[in-house]
PDB file of C-alpha atoms in Angstrom:
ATOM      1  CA  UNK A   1       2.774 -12.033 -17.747  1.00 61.00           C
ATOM      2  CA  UNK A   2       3.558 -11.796 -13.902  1.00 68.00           C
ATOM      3  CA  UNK A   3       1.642 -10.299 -11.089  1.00 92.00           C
ATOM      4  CA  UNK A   4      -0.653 -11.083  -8.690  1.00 95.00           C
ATOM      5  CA  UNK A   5      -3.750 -12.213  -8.431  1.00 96.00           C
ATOM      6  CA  UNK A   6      -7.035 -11.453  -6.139  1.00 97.00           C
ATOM      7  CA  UNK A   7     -10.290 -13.313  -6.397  1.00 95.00           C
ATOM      8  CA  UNK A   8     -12.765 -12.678  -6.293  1.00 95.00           C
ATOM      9  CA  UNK A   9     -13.300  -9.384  -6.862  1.00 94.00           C
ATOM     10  CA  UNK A  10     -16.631  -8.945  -5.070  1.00 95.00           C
ATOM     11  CA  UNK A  11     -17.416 -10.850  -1.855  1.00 94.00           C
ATOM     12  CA  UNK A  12     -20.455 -11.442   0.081  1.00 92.00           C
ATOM     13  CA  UNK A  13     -20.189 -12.654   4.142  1.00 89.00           C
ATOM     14  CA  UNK A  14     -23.265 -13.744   5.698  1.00 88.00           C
ATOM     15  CA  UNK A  15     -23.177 -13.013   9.828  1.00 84.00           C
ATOM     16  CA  UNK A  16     -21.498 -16.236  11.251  1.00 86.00           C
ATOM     17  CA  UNK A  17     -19.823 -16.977   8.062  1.00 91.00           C
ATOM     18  CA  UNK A  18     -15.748 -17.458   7.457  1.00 94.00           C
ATOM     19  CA  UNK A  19     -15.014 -16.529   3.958  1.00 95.00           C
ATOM     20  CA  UNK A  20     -11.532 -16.670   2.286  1.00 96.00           C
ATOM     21  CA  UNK A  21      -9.922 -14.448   0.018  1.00 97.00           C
ATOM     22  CA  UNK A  22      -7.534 -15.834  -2.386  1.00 98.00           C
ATOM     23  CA  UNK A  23      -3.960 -14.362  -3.085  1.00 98.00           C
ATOM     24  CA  UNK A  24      -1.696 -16.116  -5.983  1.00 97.00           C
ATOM     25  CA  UNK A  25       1.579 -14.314  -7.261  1.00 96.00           C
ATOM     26  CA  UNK A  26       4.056 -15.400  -9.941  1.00 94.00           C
ATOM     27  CA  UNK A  27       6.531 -12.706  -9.622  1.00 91.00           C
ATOM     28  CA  UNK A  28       9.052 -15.145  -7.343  1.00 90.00           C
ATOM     29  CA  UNK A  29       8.952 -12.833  -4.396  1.00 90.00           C
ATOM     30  CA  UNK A  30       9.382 -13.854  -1.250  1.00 90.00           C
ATOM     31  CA  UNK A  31       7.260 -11.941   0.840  1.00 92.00           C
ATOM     32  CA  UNK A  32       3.487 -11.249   0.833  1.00 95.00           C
ATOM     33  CA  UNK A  33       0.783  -9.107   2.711  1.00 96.00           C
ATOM     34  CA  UNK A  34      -2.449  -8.470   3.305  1.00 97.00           C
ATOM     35  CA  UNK A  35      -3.911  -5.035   4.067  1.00 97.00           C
ATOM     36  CA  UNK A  36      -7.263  -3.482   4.532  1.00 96.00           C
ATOM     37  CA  UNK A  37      -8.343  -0.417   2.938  1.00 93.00           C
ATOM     38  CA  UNK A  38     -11.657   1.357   4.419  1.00 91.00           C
ATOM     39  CA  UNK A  39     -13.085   4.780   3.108  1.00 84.00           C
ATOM     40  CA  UNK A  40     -10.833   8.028   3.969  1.00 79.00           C
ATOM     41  CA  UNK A  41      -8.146   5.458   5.325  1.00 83.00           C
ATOM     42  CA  UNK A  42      -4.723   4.313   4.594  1.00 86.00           C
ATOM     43  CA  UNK A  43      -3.668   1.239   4.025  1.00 92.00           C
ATOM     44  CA  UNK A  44      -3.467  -0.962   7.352  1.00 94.00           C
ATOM     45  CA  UNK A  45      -1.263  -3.950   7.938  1.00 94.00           C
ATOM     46  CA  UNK A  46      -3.703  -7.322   8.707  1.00 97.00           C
ATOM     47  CA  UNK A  47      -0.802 -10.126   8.315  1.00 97.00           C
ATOM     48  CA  UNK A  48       2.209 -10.982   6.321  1.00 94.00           C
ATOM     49  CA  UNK A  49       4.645 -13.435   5.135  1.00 94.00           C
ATOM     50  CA  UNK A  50       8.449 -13.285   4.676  1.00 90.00           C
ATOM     51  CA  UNK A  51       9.018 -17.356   3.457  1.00 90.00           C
ATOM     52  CA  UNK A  52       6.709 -19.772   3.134  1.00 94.00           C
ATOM     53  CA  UNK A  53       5.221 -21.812   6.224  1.00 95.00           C
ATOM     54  CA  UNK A  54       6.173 -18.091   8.407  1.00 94.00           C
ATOM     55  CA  UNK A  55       3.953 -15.490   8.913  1.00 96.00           C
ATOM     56  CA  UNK A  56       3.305 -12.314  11.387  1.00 94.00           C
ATOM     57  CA  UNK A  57       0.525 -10.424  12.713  1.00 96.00           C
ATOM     58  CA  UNK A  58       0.178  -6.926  11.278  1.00 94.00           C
ATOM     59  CA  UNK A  59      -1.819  -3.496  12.900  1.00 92.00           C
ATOM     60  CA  UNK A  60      -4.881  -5.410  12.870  1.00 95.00           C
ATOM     61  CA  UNK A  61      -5.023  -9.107  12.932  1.00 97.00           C
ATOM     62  CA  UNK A  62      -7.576  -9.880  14.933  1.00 96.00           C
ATOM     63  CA  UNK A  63     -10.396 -12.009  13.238  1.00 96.00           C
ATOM     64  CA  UNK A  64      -8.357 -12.887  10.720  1.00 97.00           C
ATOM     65  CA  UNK A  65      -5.990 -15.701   9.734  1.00 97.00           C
ATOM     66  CA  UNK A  66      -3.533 -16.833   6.754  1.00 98.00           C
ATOM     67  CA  UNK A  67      -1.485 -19.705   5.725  1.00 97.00           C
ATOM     68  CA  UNK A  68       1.571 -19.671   3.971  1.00 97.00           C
ATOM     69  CA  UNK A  69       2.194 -23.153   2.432  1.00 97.00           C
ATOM     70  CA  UNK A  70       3.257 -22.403  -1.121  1.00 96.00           C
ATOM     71  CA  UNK A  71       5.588 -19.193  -2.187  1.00 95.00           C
ATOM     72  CA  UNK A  72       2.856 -18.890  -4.872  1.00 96.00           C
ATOM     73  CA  UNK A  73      -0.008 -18.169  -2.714  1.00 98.00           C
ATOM     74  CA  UNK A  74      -1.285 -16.259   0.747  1.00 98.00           C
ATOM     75  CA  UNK A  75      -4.708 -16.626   1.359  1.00 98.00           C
ATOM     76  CA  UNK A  76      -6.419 -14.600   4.202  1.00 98.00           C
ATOM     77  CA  UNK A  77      -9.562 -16.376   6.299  1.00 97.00           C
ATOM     78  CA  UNK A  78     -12.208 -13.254   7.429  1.00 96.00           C
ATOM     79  CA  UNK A  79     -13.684 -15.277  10.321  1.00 94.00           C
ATOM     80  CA  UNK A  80     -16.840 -14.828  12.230  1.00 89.00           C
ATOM     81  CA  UNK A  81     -14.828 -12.925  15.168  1.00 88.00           C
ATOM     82  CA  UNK A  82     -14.127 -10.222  12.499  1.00 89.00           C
ATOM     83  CA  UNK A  83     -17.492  -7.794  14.083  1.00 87.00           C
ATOM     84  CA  UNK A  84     -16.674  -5.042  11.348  1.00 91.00           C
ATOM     85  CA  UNK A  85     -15.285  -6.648   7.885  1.00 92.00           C
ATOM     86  CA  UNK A  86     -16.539  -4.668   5.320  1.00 94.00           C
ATOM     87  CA  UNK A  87     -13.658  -3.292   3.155  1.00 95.00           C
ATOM     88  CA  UNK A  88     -11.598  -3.134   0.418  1.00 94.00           C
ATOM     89  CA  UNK A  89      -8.985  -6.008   0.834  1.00 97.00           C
ATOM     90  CA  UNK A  90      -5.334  -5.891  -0.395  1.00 96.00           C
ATOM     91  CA  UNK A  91      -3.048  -8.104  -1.429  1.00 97.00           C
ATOM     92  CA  UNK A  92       0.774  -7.293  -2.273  1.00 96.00           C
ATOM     93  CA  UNK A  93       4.472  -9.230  -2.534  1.00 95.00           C
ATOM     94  CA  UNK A  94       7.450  -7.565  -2.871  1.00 91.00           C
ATOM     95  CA  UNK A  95      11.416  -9.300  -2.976  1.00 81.00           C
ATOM     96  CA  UNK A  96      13.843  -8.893  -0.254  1.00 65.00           C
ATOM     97  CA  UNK A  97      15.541  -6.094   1.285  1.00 58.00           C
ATOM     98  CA  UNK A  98      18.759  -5.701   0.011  1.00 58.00           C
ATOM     99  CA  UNK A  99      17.633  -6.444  -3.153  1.00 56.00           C
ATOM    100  CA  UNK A 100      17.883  -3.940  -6.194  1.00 52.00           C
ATOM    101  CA  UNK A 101      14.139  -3.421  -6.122  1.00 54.00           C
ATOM    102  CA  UNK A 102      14.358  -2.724  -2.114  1.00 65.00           C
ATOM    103  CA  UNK A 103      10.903  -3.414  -0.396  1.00 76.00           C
ATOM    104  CA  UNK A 104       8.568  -2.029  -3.131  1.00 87.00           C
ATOM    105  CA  UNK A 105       5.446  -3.707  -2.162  1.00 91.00           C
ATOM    106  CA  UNK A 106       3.487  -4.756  -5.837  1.00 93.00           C
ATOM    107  CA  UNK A 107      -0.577  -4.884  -5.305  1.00 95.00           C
ATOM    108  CA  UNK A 108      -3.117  -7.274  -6.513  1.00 96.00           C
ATOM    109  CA  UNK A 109      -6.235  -5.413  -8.002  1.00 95.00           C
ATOM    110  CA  UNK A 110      -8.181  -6.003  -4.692  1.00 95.00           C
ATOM    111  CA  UNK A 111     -11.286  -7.672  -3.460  1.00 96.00           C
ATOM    112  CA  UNK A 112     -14.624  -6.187  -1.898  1.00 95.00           C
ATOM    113  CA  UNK A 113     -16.042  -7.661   1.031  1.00 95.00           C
ATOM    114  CA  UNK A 114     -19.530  -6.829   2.087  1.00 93.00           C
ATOM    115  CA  UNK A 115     -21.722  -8.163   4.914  1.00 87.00           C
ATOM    116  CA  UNK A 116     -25.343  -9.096   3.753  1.00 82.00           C
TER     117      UNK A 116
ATOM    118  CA  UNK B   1      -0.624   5.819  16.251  1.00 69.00           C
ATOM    119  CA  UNK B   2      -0.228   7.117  12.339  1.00 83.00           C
ATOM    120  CA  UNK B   3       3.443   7.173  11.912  1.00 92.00           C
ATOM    121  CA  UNK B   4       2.892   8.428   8.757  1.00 95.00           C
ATOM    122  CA  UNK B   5       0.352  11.975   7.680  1.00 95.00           C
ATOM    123  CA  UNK B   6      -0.994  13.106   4.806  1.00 96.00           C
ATOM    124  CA  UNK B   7      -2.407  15.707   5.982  1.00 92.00           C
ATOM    125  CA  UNK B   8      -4.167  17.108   2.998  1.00 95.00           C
ATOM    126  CA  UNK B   9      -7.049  14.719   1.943  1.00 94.00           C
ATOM    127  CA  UNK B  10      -7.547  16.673  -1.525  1.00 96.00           C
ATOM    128  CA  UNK B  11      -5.748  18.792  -3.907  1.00 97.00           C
ATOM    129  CA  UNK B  12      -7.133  20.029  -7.462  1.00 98.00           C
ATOM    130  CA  UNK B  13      -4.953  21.102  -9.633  1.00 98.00           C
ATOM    131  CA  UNK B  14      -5.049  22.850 -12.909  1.00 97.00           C
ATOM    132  CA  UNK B  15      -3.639  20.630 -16.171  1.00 97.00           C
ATOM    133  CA  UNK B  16      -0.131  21.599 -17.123  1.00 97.00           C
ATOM    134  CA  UNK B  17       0.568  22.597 -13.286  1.00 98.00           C
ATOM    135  CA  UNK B  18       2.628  21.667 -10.898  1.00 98.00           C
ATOM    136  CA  UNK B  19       0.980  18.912  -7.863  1.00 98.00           C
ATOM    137  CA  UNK B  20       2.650  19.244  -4.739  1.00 98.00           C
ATOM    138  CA  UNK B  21       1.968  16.099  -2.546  1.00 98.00           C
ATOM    139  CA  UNK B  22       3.459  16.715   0.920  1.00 98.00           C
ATOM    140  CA  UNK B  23       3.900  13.245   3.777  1.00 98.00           C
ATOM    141  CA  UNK B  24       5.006  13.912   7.469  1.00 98.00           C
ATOM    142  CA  UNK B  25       6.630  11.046   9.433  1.00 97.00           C
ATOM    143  CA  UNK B  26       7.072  10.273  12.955  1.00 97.00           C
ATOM    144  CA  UNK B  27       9.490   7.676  13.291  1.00 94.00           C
ATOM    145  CA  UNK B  28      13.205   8.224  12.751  1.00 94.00           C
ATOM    146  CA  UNK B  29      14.168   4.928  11.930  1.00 92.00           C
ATOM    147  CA  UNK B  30      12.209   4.999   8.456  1.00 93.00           C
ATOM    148  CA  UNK B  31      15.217   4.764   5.705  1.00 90.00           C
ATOM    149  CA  UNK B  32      13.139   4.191   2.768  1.00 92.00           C
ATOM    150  CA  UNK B  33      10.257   6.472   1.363  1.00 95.00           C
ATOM    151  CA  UNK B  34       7.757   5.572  -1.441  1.00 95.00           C
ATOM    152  CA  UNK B  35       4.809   6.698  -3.432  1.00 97.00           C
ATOM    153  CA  UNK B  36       2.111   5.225  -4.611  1.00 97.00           C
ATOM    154  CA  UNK B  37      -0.861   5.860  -6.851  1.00 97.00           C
ATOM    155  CA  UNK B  38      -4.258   4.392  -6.547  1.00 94.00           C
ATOM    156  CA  UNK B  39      -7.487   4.245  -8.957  1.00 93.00           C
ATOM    157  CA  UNK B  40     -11.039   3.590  -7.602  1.00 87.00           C
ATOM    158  CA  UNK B  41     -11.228  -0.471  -6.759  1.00 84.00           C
ATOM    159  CA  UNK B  42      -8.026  -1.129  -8.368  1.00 89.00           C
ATOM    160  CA  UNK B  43      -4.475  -2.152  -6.638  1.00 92.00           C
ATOM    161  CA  UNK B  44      -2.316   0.889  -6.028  1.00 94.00           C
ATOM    162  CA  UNK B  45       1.046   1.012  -8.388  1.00 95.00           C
ATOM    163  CA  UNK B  46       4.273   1.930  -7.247  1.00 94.00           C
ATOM    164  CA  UNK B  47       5.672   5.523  -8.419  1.00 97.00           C
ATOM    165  CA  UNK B  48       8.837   6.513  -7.296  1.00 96.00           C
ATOM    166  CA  UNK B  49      10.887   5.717  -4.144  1.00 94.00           C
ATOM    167  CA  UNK B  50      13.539   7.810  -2.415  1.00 94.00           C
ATOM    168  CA  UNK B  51      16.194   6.299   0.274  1.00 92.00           C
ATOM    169  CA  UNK B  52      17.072   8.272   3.355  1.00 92.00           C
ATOM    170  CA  UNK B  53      20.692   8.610   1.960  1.00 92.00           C
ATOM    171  CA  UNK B  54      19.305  10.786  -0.814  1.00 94.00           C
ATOM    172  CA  UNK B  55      17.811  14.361  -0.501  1.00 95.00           C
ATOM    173  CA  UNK B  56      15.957  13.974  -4.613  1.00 97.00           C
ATOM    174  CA  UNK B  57      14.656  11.487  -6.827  1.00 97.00           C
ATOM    175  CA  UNK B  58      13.416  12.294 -10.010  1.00 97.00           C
ATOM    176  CA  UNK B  59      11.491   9.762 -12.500  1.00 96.00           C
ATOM    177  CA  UNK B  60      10.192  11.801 -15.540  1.00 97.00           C
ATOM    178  CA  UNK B  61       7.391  14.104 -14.105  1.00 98.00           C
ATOM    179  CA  UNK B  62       7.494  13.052 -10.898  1.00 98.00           C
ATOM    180  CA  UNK B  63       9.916  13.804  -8.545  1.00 98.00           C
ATOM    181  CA  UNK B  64      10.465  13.167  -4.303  1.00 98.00           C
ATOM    182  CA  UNK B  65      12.169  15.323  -1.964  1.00 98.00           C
ATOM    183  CA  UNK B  66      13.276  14.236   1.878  1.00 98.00           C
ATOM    184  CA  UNK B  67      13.739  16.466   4.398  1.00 97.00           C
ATOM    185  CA  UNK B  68      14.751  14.035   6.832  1.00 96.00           C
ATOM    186  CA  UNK B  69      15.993  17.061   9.610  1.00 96.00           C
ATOM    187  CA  UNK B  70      11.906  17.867   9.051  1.00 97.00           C
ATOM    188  CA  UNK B  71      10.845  14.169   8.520  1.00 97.00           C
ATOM    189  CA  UNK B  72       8.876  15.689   5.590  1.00 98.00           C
ATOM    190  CA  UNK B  73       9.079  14.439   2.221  1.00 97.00           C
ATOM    191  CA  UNK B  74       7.071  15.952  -0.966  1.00 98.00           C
ATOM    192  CA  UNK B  75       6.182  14.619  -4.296  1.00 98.00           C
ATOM    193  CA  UNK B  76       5.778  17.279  -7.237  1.00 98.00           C
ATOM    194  CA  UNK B  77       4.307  16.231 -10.318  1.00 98.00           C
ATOM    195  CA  UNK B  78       4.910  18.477 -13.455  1.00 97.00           C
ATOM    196  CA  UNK B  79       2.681  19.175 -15.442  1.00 98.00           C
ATOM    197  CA  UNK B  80       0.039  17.541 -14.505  1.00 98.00           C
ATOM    198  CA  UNK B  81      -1.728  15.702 -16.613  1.00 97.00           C
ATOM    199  CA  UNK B  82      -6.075  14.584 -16.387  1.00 95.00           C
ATOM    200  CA  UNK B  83      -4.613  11.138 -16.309  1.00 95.00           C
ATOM    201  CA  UNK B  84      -3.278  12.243 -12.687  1.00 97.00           C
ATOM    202  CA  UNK B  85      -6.174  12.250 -11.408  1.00 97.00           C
ATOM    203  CA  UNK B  86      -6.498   9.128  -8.183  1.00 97.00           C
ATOM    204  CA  UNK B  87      -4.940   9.074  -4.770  1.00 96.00           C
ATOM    205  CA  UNK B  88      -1.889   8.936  -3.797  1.00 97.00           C
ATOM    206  CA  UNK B  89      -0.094   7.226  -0.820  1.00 97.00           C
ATOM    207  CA  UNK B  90       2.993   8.043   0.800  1.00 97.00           C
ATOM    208  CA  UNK B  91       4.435   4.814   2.725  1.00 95.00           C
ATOM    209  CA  UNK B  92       7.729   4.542   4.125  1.00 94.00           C
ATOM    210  CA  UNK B  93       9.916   1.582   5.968  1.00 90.00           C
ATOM    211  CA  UNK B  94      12.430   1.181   8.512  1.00 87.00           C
ATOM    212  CA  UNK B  95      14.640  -1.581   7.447  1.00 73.00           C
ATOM    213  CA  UNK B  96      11.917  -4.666   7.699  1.00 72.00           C
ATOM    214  CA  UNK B  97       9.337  -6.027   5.487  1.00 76.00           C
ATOM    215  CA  UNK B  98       6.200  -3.319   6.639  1.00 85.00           C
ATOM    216  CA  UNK B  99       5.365  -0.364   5.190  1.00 90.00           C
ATOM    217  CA  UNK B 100       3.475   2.345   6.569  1.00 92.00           C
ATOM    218  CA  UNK B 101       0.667   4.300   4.690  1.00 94.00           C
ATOM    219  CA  UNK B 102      -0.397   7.367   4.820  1.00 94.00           C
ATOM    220  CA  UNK B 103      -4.497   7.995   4.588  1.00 93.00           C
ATOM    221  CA  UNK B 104      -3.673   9.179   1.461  1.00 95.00           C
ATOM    222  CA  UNK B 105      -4.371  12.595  -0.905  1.00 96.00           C
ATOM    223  CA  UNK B 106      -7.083  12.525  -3.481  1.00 96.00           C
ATOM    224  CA  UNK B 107      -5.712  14.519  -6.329  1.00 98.00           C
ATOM    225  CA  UNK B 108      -8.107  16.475  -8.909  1.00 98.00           C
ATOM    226  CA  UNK B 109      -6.737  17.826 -12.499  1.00 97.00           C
ATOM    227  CA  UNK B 110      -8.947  20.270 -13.548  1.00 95.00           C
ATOM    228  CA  UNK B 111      -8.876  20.340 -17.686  1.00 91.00           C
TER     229      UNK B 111
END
């Protein structure tokens, strides 16, 4: 059945370390996004993707990067340069506006990043 | 800057009850309002959505009011049920792709 996919679902970053976070969706949307969730927080913007091989900086890009080569998948890289990346990471698509469905974002089921 | 406030980080709220979920917004150029709800390490789901043309949506139990002159918009959830219980997010757009979040309001129903 479709949705979207996060794995994994517990991560572990060493200091120095790049780790990537993997985002797959087979819903045929257009758009993706990553956000970051951190305790007694909303949900904040880090990057996102209207077509494939595009993609913008959200709220808080920096020490992060994506790619964008396949509609299927958005991965986001949590580099070194990230000093703070412990969180609960995001990952959504959503069709068009203009579309029936409007922007209504649909969410992965997350993944945890931890420092050791 | 938060352009969007849930102001209320909790509310409990007695089964069979009403929940009244209240969002403030900042920016005027937000057409499209939505709600989500979120368990502990899972994805939020979408709930209900309301565009700025309307004033109500209703969607079973839940249902979303605008007050655009305001920029408030409430969610009311009757009765609530134990299965209520998670956080909820209020986002909202402005013709683009982004959506902004609130911080969210944990919501308690109390058996």
């Amino acid at each position: 059945d479709g949705g979207i996919t996060q794995s994994p679902k517990y991560l572990f970053r060493k200091e120095g370390q790049n780790v990537t976070l993997s985002c797959e969706q087979n819903l045929n949307h257009d758009a993706m996004y990553w956000y970051r969730q951190d305790p007694g927080q909303g949900l904040r913007l880090i990057y996102y993707s209207q077509i494939v091989n595009d993609f913008q900086k959200g709220d808080i890009a920096e020490g992060y990067s994506v790619s964008r080569e396949k509609k299927e998948s958005f991965p986001l890289t949590v580099t070194s340069a990230q000093k703070n990346p412990t969180a609960f990471y995001l990952c959504a698509s959503s069709t068009p506006r203009g579309a029936p469905a409007k922007n209504i974002q649909y969410f992965g089921a997350g993944t945890r990043l931890s420092v050791l | 800057d938060q352009q969007v406030k849930q102001n209320s980080p909790s509310l409990s709220v007695q089964e069979g009850r009403i929940s009244i979920l209240n969002c403030d917004y900042t920016n005027s150029m937000f057409d499209y309002f939505l709600w989500y709800k979120k368990y502990p390490a899972e994805g939020p789901t979408f709930l209900i959505s309301i565009s700025s043309i309307k004033d109500k949506n209703e969607d079973g139990r839940f249902t979303v009011f605008l007050n655009k002159s305001a920029k408030h918009l409430s969610l009311h959830i009757v009765p609530s049920q134990p299965g209520d219980s998670a956080v909820y997010f209020c986002a909202a757009s402005a013709n683009d792709y982004k959506l902004s979040f609130g911080a969210g309001t944990t919501v308690t129903v109390r058996a």
